Structure formats: C-alpha cells, structure tokens
C-alpha cells in the first residue's frame, strides 16, 4: 500500500492547471513593436490599395491597335469596344496583382517586427485573442 500514490482530486488538478495558465497569462505583456521605416506610407496603413489613379501604372498596360485586316471592315467599331473592355480587365488584373504582392510583403514585414519585439521581451507567444482562447481549452 505504501507504493501506491493517493488518487488526485480531479477538481483540484483542474484548479491547479487554471492557476498555472492564469499565472502565465499575467506574465505576458502586450508588446507594441516599433513600426517599420515608412509605415505611414504602407498600403495597410493608408488603405489605398488601388493604383488606378496613378497614371504611371497605366503605362505598363498595352492597348492593342486595330489590325490592318479590319481597317475598312464593319468589325472596326466592335473591335474598338472589345479592346477597351480588354484594356480595363488587363489594368484591373495588374492593379490587383500588384496590390496583393505589396500587401503580402507589408504583412510579412510587420510580422517580423512583431516577432522581434516579442523576442526582446522573451515572449514566444503573443498575447492575443487566439492565445486566450487556446488557454481556455487547456484542462
């Protein structure tokens, strides 16, 4: 009988785990990373994701000229209308692609700055809603 350990109370174990989680959460601090250089100009910060107003962005989108075979044809007007629509689609595609690339690069820079600030504070996990919800699932 001396080799057997007493059966732990399940409620007491749960309370001990909750105390440990609460102690760890209190040790965590809200870390405010230093904003990267030029942060005020970031698309994320300004919210100006569309480059449509920028005339220089339109230069890289070509407008296809009328083929010689359609010069005297009644299809000339139809080609012009369709080419304008194709131009708008190409421009929209370029804008969306460029904006997505810039936004993803900016997000990654902010993520790196946040990770570095947490490393300076010796805090591996950020104090966030997700970490609090994860802690609530520990029992």
GROMACS .gro file of N, CA and C in nm:
model
  417
    1UNK      N    1   0.081  -0.119   0.000
    1UNK     CA    2   0.000   0.000   0.000
    1UNK      C    3   0.086   0.126   0.000
    2UNK      N    4   0.210   0.117   0.054
    2UNK     CA    5   0.295   0.236   0.057
    2UNK      C    6   0.350   0.269  -0.082
    3UNK      N    7   0.344   0.178  -0.179
    3UNK     CA    8   0.389   0.203  -0.315
    3UNK      C    9   0.286   0.276  -0.399
    4UNK      N   10   0.162   0.277  -0.355
    4UNK     CA   11   0.055   0.345  -0.429
    4UNK      C   12   0.048   0.491  -0.388
    5UNK      N   13   0.028   0.575  -0.488
    5UNK     CA   14   0.012   0.718  -0.459
    5UNK      C   15  -0.136   0.746  -0.443
    6UNK      N   16  -0.170   0.846  -0.362
    6UNK     CA   17  -0.311   0.877  -0.345
    6UNK      C   18  -0.370   0.929  -0.475
    7UNK      N   19  -0.495   0.898  -0.499
    7UNK     CA   20  -0.564   0.943  -0.619
    7UNK      C   21  -0.587   1.093  -0.606
    8UNK      N   22  -0.542   1.167  -0.707
    8UNK     CA   23  -0.556   1.313  -0.704
    8UNK      C   24  -0.700   1.351  -0.731
    9UNK      N   25  -0.741   1.455  -0.667
    9UNK     CA   26  -0.875   1.507  -0.687
    9UNK      C   27  -0.879   1.577  -0.823
   10UNK      N   28  -0.972   1.538  -0.908
   10UNK     CA   29  -0.982   1.595  -1.042
   10UNK      C   30  -1.011   1.743  -1.041
   11UNK      N   31  -1.093   1.786  -0.947
   11UNK     CA   32  -1.125   1.929  -0.938
   11UNK      C   33  -1.002   2.010  -0.897
   12UNK      N   34  -0.925   1.954  -0.804
   12UNK     CA   35  -0.804   2.024  -0.758
   12UNK      C   36  -0.702   2.033  -0.872
   13UNK      N   37  -0.690   1.925  -0.949
   13UNK     CA   38  -0.598   1.927  -1.064
   13UNK      C   39  -0.642   2.033  -1.164
   14UNK      N   40  -0.772   2.041  -1.191
   14UNK     CA   41  -0.823   2.142  -1.284
   14UNK      C   42  -0.791   2.282  -1.234
   15UNK      N   43  -0.814   2.308  -1.106
   15UNK     CA   44  -0.785   2.440  -1.049
   15UNK      C   45  -0.636   2.472  -1.055
   16UNK      N   46  -0.551   2.372  -1.033
   16UNK     CA   47  -0.406   2.394  -1.043
   16UNK      C   48  -0.366   2.432  -1.185
   17UNK      N   49  -0.424   2.362  -1.282
   17UNK     CA   50  -0.394   2.394  -1.422
   17UNK      C   51  -0.442   2.534  -1.455
   18UNK      N   52  -0.563   2.570  -1.411
   18UNK     CA   53  -0.615   2.705  -1.438
   18UNK      C   54  -0.527   2.812  -1.373
   19UNK      N   55  -0.476   2.785  -1.252
   19UNK     CA   56  -0.386   2.882  -1.185
   19UNK      C   57  -0.257   2.899  -1.265
   20UNK      N   58  -0.203   2.788  -1.315
   20UNK     CA   59  -0.081   2.796  -1.395
   20UNK      C   60  -0.104   2.877  -1.522
   21UNK      N   61  -0.217   2.853  -1.587
   21UNK     CA   62  -0.250   2.927  -1.709
   21UNK      C   63  -0.266   3.075  -1.678
   22UNK      N   64  -0.334   3.106  -1.569
   22UNK     CA   65  -0.356   3.246  -1.530
   22UNK      C   66  -0.223   3.313  -1.495
   23UNK      N   67  -0.135   3.241  -1.427
   23UNK     CA   68  -0.004   3.297  -1.391
   23UNK      C   69   0.077   3.326  -1.518
   24UNK      N   70   0.071   3.233  -1.613
   24UNK     CA   71   0.144   3.253  -1.739
   24UNK      C   72   0.086   3.372  -1.816
   25UNK      N   73  -0.047   3.384  -1.817
   25UNK     CA   74  -0.111   3.494  -1.888
   25UNK      C   75  -0.076   3.629  -1.823
   26UNK      N   76  -0.069   3.634  -1.690
   26UNK     CA   77  -0.033   3.758  -1.622
   26UNK      C   78   0.112   3.796  -1.649
   27UNK      N   79   0.197   3.695  -1.670
   27UNK     CA   80   0.337   3.724  -1.701
   27UNK      C   81   0.353   3.779  -1.843
   28UNK      N   82   0.255   3.751  -1.928
   28UNK     CA   83   0.261   3.801  -2.065
   28UNK      C   84   0.225   3.949  -2.067
   29UNK      N   85   0.288   4.020  -2.155
   29UNK     CA   86   0.260   4.163  -2.168
   29UNK      C   87   0.219   4.192  -2.312
   30UNK      N   88   0.147   4.300  -2.328
   30UNK     CA   89   0.113   4.344  -2.463
   30UNK      C   90   0.238   4.411  -2.520
   31UNK      N   91   0.289   4.356  -2.626
   31UNK     CA   92   0.412   4.406  -2.688
   31UNK      C   93   0.374   4.493  -2.806
   32UNK      N   94   0.419   4.616  -2.803
   32UNK     CA   95   0.395   4.708  -2.914
   32UNK      C   96   0.525   4.721  -2.993
   33UNK      N   97   0.533   4.655  -3.109
   33UNK     CA   98   0.657   4.665  -3.186
   33UNK      C   99   0.675   4.804  -3.245
   34UNK      N  100   0.801   4.839  -3.263
   34UNK     CA  101   0.833   4.966  -3.327
   34UNK      C  102   0.790   4.958  -3.473
   35UNK      N  103   0.717   5.056  -3.523
   35UNK     CA  104   0.674   5.048  -3.663
   35UNK      C  105   0.794   5.054  -3.757
   36UNK      N  106   0.788   4.981  -3.867
   36UNK     CA  107   0.898   4.984  -3.962
   36UNK      C  108   0.911   5.122  -4.028
   37UNK      N  109   1.026   5.144  -4.084
   37UNK     CA  110   1.051   5.271  -4.152
   37UNK      C  111   0.954   5.286  -4.270
   38UNK      N  112   0.892   5.402  -4.280
   38UNK     CA  113   0.797   5.427  -4.388
   38UNK      C  114   0.660   5.366  -4.365
   39UNK      N  115   0.628   5.331  -4.240
   39UNK     CA  116   0.500   5.265  -4.211
   39UNK      C  117   0.381   5.353  -4.247
   40UNK      N  118   0.397   5.483  -4.235
   40UNK     CA  119   0.285   5.573  -4.267
   40UNK      C  120   0.248   5.566  -4.415
   41UNK      N  121   0.339   5.519  -4.498
   41UNK     CA  122   0.311   5.508  -4.641
   41UNK      C  123   0.266   5.368  -4.682
   42UNK      N  124   0.257   5.275  -4.588
   42UNK     CA  125   0.215   5.139  -4.620
   42UNK      C  126   0.071   5.139  -4.669
   43UNK      N  127   0.044   5.051  -4.763
   43UNK     CA  128  -0.093   5.036  -4.812
   43UNK      C  129  -0.186   4.992  -4.700
   44UNK      N  130  -0.135   4.907  -4.611
   44UNK     CA  131  -0.215   4.862  -4.497
   44UNK      C  132  -0.257   4.979  -4.410
   45UNK      N  133  -0.169   5.073  -4.393
   45UNK     CA  134  -0.194   5.187  -4.305
   45UNK      C  135  -0.283   5.291  -4.374
   46UNK      N  136  -0.258   5.317  -4.499
   46UNK     CA  137  -0.335   5.418  -4.572
   46UNK      C  138  -0.468   5.365  -4.622
   47UNK      N  139  -0.472   5.237  -4.656
   47UNK     CA  140  -0.594   5.179  -4.712
   47UNK      C  141  -0.612   5.212  -4.859
   48UNK      N  142  -0.509   5.257  -4.926
   48UNK     CA  143  -0.519   5.292  -5.069
   48UNK      C  144  -0.465   5.177  -5.151
   49UNK      N  145  -0.542   5.072  -5.163
   49UNK     CA  146  -0.496   4.951  -5.229
   49UNK      C  147  -0.498   4.962  -5.380
   50UNK      N  148  -0.575   5.052  -5.435
   50UNK     CA  149  -0.593   5.059  -5.579
   50UNK      C  150  -0.496   5.161  -5.638
   51UNK      N  151  -0.428   5.121  -5.744
   51UNK     CA  152  -0.333   5.210  -5.810
   51UNK      C  153  -0.396   5.277  -5.932
   52UNK      N  154  -0.526   5.268  -5.944
   52UNK     CA  155  -0.594   5.312  -6.066
   52UNK      C  156  -0.572   5.460  -6.093
   53UNK      N  157  -0.564   5.541  -5.990
   53UNK     CA  158  -0.546   5.685  -6.010
   53UNK      C  159  -0.405   5.722  -6.051
   54UNK      N  160  -0.313   5.628  -6.045
   54UNK     CA  161  -0.174   5.655  -6.078
   54UNK      C  162  -0.153   5.643  -6.228
   55UNK      N  163  -0.127   5.755  -6.298
   55UNK     CA  164  -0.112   5.747  -6.444
   55UNK      C  165   0.007   5.663  -6.488
   56UNK      N  166   0.113   5.656  -6.407
   56UNK     CA  167   0.229   5.578  -6.449
   56UNK      C  168   0.199   5.429  -6.448
   57UNK      N  169   0.102   5.385  -6.367
   57UNK     CA  170   0.069   5.243  -6.365
   57UNK      C  171  -0.003   5.201  -6.494
   58UNK      N  172  -0.063   5.296  -6.562
   58UNK     CA  173  -0.133   5.264  -6.687
   58UNK      C  174  -0.037   5.245  -6.804
   59UNK      N  175   0.086   5.293  -6.789
   59UNK     CA  176   0.182   5.284  -6.900
   59UNK      C  177   0.222   5.140  -6.930
   60UNK      N  178   0.221   5.055  -6.828
   60UNK     CA  179   0.266   4.918  -6.849
   60UNK      C  180   0.155   4.829  -6.907
   61UNK      N  181   0.034   4.882  -6.919
   61UNK     CA  182  -0.077   4.804  -6.976
   61UNK      C  183  -0.095   4.847  -7.121
   62UNK      N  184  -0.064   4.757  -7.215
   62UNK     CA  185  -0.072   4.797  -7.356
   62UNK      C  186  -0.215   4.797  -7.410
   63UNK      N  187  -0.239   4.886  -7.503
   63UNK     CA  188  -0.365   4.887  -7.578
   63UNK      C  189  -0.331   4.837  -7.717
   64UNK      N  190  -0.396   4.729  -7.757
   64UNK     CA  191  -0.366   4.669  -7.888
   64UNK      C  192  -0.434   4.752  -7.996
   65UNK      N  193  -0.354   4.787  -8.096
   65UNK     CA  194  -0.409   4.869  -8.205
   65UNK      C  195  -0.489   4.782  -8.302
   66UNK      N  196  -0.567   4.849  -8.382
   66UNK     CA  197  -0.654   4.783  -8.479
   66UNK      C  198  -0.570   4.709  -8.584
   67UNK      N  199  -0.600   4.580  -8.607
   67UNK     CA  200  -0.527   4.507  -8.711
   67UNK      C  201  -0.558   4.565  -8.850
   68UNK      N  202  -0.461   4.552  -8.940
   68UNK     CA  203  -0.476   4.605  -9.077
   68UNK      C  204  -0.593   4.539  -9.150
   69UNK      N  205  -0.620   4.413  -9.118
   69UNK     CA  206  -0.726   4.341  -9.189
   69UNK      C  207  -0.865   4.396  -9.155
   70UNK      N  208  -0.879   4.472  -9.045
   70UNK     CA  209  -1.009   4.526  -9.006
   70UNK      C  210  -1.023   4.674  -9.038
   71UNK      N  211  -0.928   4.732  -9.108
   71UNK     CA  212  -0.927   4.877  -9.127
   71UNK      C  213  -1.052   4.928  -9.200
   72UNK      N  214  -1.105   4.858  -9.296
   72UNK     CA  215  -1.223   4.905  -9.367
   72UNK      C  216  -1.347   4.824  -9.333
   73UNK      N  217  -1.338   4.738  -9.237
   73UNK     CA  218  -1.446   4.644  -9.204
   73UNK      C  219  -1.546   4.704  -9.104
   74UNK      N  220  -1.669   4.655  -9.108
   74UNK     CA  221  -1.767   4.699  -9.007
   74UNK      C  222  -1.733   4.646  -8.867
   75UNK      N  223  -1.639   4.553  -8.858
   75UNK     CA  224  -1.597   4.498  -8.729
   75UNK      C  225  -1.505   4.594  -8.653
   76UNK      N  226  -1.468   4.705  -8.720
   76UNK     CA  227  -1.374   4.800  -8.661
   76UNK      C  228  -1.428   4.855  -8.528
   77UNK      N  229  -1.554   4.897  -8.526
   77UNK     CA  230  -1.612   4.953  -8.404
   77UNK      C  231  -1.624   4.848  -8.294
   78UNK      N  232  -1.664   4.727  -8.333
   78UNK     CA  233  -1.676   4.618  -8.236
   78UNK      C  234  -1.540   4.587  -8.174
   79UNK      N  235  -1.436   4.583  -8.257
   79UNK     CA  236  -1.302   4.558  -8.206
   79UNK      C  237  -1.261   4.667  -8.108
   80UNK      N  238  -1.290   4.792  -8.141
   80UNK     CA  239  -1.255   4.904  -8.052
   80UNK      C  240  -1.324   4.893  -7.916
   81UNK      N  241  -1.453   4.860  -7.918
   81UNK     CA  242  -1.527   4.844  -7.792
   81UNK      C  243  -1.471   4.728  -7.709
   82UNK      N  244  -1.447   4.617  -7.779
   82UNK     CA  245  -1.395   4.500  -7.707
   82UNK      C  246  -1.254   4.525  -7.654
   83UNK      N  247  -1.173   4.598  -7.730
   83UNK     CA  248  -1.037   4.628  -7.685
   83UNK      C  249  -1.039   4.718  -7.562
   84UNK      N  250  -1.133   4.811  -7.556
   84UNK     CA  251  -1.145   4.895  -7.437
   84UNK      C  252  -1.179   4.809  -7.314
   85UNK      N  253  -1.269   4.714  -7.331
   85UNK     CA  254  -1.305   4.624  -7.220
   85UNK      C  255  -1.186   4.537  -7.180
   86UNK      N  256  -1.113   4.485  -7.282
   86UNK     CA  257  -0.994   4.404  -7.252
   86UNK      C  258  -0.889   4.487  -7.179
   87UNK      N  259  -0.873   4.612  -7.220
   87UNK     CA  260  -0.777   4.702  -7.154
   87UNK      C  261  -0.815   4.722  -7.007
   88UNK      N  262  -0.944   4.745  -6.982
   88UNK     CA  263  -0.990   4.763  -6.843
   88UNK      C  264  -0.963   4.637  -6.760
   89UNK      N  265  -0.986   4.519  -6.819
   89UNK     CA  266  -0.960   4.394  -6.747
   89UNK      C  267  -0.811   4.375  -6.720
   90UNK      N  268  -0.726   4.405  -6.822
   90UNK     CA  269  -0.582   4.392  -6.802
   90UNK      C  270  -0.534   4.488  -6.693
   91UNK      N  271  -0.585   4.611  -6.695
   91UNK     CA  272  -0.548   4.710  -6.594
   91UNK      C  273  -0.593   4.665  -6.455
   92UNK      N  274  -0.716   4.616  -6.445
   92UNK     CA  275  -0.766   4.569  -6.316
   92UNK      C  276  -0.683   4.451  -6.265
   93UNK      N  277  -0.646   4.360  -6.354
   93UNK     CA  278  -0.565   4.245  -6.316
   93UNK      C  279  -0.428   4.291  -6.264
   94UNK      N  280  -0.366   4.385  -6.334
   94UNK     CA  281  -0.236   4.436  -6.292
   94UNK      C  282  -0.245   4.503  -6.156
   95UNK      N  283  -0.349   4.582  -6.135
   95UNK     CA  284  -0.368   4.653  -6.008
   95UNK      C  285  -0.387   4.553  -5.894
   96UNK      N  286  -0.473   4.455  -5.915
   96UNK     CA  287  -0.498   4.356  -5.810
   96UNK      C  288  -0.374   4.275  -5.779
   97UNK      N  289  -0.300   4.235  -5.882
   97UNK     CA  290  -0.180   4.154  -5.861
   97UNK      C  291  -0.074   4.235  -5.788
   98UNK      N  292  -0.051   4.359  -5.830
   98UNK     CA  293   0.049   4.443  -5.765
   98UNK      C  294   0.009   4.474  -5.621
   99UNK      N  295  -0.117   4.505  -5.599
   99UNK     CA  296  -0.163   4.537  -5.463
   99UNK      C  297  -0.148   4.416  -5.372
  100UNK      N  298  -0.183   4.298  -5.422
  100UNK     CA  299  -0.172   4.178  -5.339
  100UNK      C  300  -0.027   4.150  -5.302
  101UNK      N  301   0.064   4.168  -5.397
  101UNK     CA  302   0.206   4.145  -5.368
  101UNK      C  303   0.257   4.244  -5.264
  102UNK      N  304   0.223   4.370  -5.280
  102UNK     CA  305   0.268   4.473  -5.186
  102UNK      C  306   0.209   4.448  -5.048
  103UNK      N  307   0.080   4.416  -5.042
  103UNK     CA  308   0.016   4.391  -4.913
  103UNK      C  309   0.077   4.271  -4.842
  104UNK      N  310   0.104   4.164  -4.916
  104UNK     CA  311   0.162   4.046  -4.851
  104UNK      C  312   0.304   4.076  -4.802
  105UNK      N  313   0.380   4.155  -4.877
  105UNK     CA  314   0.515   4.193  -4.832
  105UNK      C  315   0.507   4.279  -4.706
  106UNK      N  316   0.413   4.373  -4.703
  106UNK     CA  317   0.398   4.459  -4.586
  106UNK      C  318   0.354   4.377  -4.464
  107UNK      N  319   0.263   4.283  -4.483
  107UNK     CA  320   0.220   4.199  -4.371
  107UNK      C  321   0.336   4.119  -4.315
  108UNK      N  322   0.421   4.068  -4.403
  108UNK     CA  323   0.535   3.989  -4.358
  108UNK      C  324   0.635   4.075  -4.282
  109UNK      N  325   0.657   4.199  -4.328
  109UNK     CA  326   0.747   4.290  -4.256
  109UNK      C  327   0.692   4.319  -4.117
  110UNK      N  328   0.561   4.344  -4.107
  110UNK     CA  329   0.500   4.369  -3.976
  110UNK      C  330   0.508   4.246  -3.886
  111UNK      N  331   0.491   4.128  -3.944
  111UNK     CA  332   0.501   4.004  -3.867
  111UNK      C  333   0.642   3.988  -3.810
  112UNK      N  334   0.743   4.017  -3.892
  112UNK     CA  335   0.882   4.006  -3.847
  112UNK      C  336   0.911   4.106  -3.735
  113UNK      N  337   0.862   4.229  -3.750
  113UNK     CA  338   0.883   4.329  -3.645
  113UNK      C  339   0.815   4.287  -3.515
  114UNK      N  340   0.695   4.233  -3.524
  114UNK     CA  341   0.625   4.186  -3.404
  114UNK      C  342   0.698   4.071  -3.338
  115UNK      N  343   0.747   3.977  -3.419
  115UNK     CA  344   0.821   3.863  -3.365
  115UNK      C  345   0.949   3.909  -3.297
  116UNK      N  346   1.018   4.007  -3.357
  116UNK     CA  347   1.142   4.059  -3.297
  116UNK      C  348   1.113   4.130  -3.165
  117UNK      N  349   1.005   4.207  -3.159
  117UNK     CA  350   0.970   4.277  -3.035
  117UNK      C  351   0.935   4.177  -2.925
  118UNK      N  352   0.865   4.068  -2.961
  118UNK     CA  353   0.833   3.966  -2.861
  118UNK      C  354   0.959   3.893  -2.817
  119UNK      N  355   1.054   3.872  -2.908
  119UNK     CA  356   1.179   3.806  -2.871
  119UNK      C  357   1.258   3.892  -2.772
  120UNK      N  358   1.256   4.023  -2.790
  120UNK     CA  359   1.324   4.113  -2.697
  120UNK      C  360   1.261   4.103  -2.558
  121UNK      N  361   1.129   4.087  -2.553
  121UNK     CA  362   1.056   4.075  -2.426
  121UNK      C  363   1.056   3.932  -2.371
  122UNK      N  364   1.125   3.840  -2.439
  122UNK     CA  365   1.125   3.697  -2.402
  122UNK      C  366   0.984   3.640  -2.396
  123UNK      N  367   0.906   3.670  -2.495
  123UNK     CA  368   0.767   3.623  -2.501
  123UNK      C  369   0.748   3.553  -2.635
  124UNK      N  370   0.742   3.420  -2.630
  124UNK     CA  371   0.733   3.343  -2.754
  124UNK      C  372   0.596   3.355  -2.819
  125UNK      N  373   0.491   3.357  -2.736
  125UNK     CA  374   0.354   3.359  -2.787
  125UNK      C  375   0.296   3.498  -2.764
  126UNK      N  376   0.232   3.557  -2.864
  126UNK     CA  377   0.174   3.690  -2.844
  126UNK      C  378   0.051   3.682  -2.755
  127UNK      N  379   0.027   3.788  -2.681
  127UNK     CA  380  -0.095   3.799  -2.602
  127UNK      C  381  -0.205   3.844  -2.698
  128UNK      N  382  -0.287   3.749  -2.738
  128UNK     CA  383  -0.390   3.778  -2.836
  128UNK      C  384  -0.516   3.701  -2.802
  129UNK      N  385  -0.621   3.730  -2.874
  129UNK     CA  386  -0.747   3.658  -2.852
  129UNK      C  387  -0.728   3.509  -2.879
  130UNK      N  388  -0.649   3.475  -2.979
  130UNK     CA  389  -0.627   3.334  -3.012
  130UNK      C  390  -0.554   3.262  -2.900
  131UNK      N  391  -0.453   3.327  -2.839
  131UNK     CA  392  -0.381   3.261  -2.730
  131UNK      C  393  -0.471   3.245  -2.608
  132UNK      N  394  -0.558   3.342  -2.582
  132UNK     CA  395  -0.651   3.330  -2.469
  132UNK      C  396  -0.751   3.218  -2.494
  133UNK      N  397  -0.803   3.209  -2.616
  133UNK     CA  398  -0.896   3.100  -2.648
  133UNK      C  399  -0.827   2.964  -2.640
  134UNK      N  400  -0.702   2.959  -2.683
  134UNK     CA  401  -0.628   2.833  -2.673
  134UNK      C  402  -0.610   2.793  -2.527
  135UNK      N  403  -0.579   2.892  -2.441
  135UNK     CA  404  -0.563   2.864  -2.299
  135UNK      C  405  -0.692   2.816  -2.235
  136UNK      N  406  -0.804   2.862  -2.286
  136UNK     CA  407  -0.933   2.819  -2.231
  136UNK      C  408  -0.960   2.672  -2.260
  137UNK      N  409  -0.893   2.617  -2.361
  137UNK     CA  410  -0.914   2.477  -2.398
  137UNK      C  411  -0.825   2.382  -2.318
  138UNK      N  412  -0.736   2.436  -2.234
  138UNK     CA  413  -0.648   2.352  -2.152
  138UNK      C  414  -0.725   2.309  -2.029
  139UNK      N  415  -0.732   2.179  -2.007
  139UNK     CA  416  -0.797   2.128  -1.885
  139UNK      C  417  -0.746   1.990  -1.854
   0.00000   0.00000   0.00000
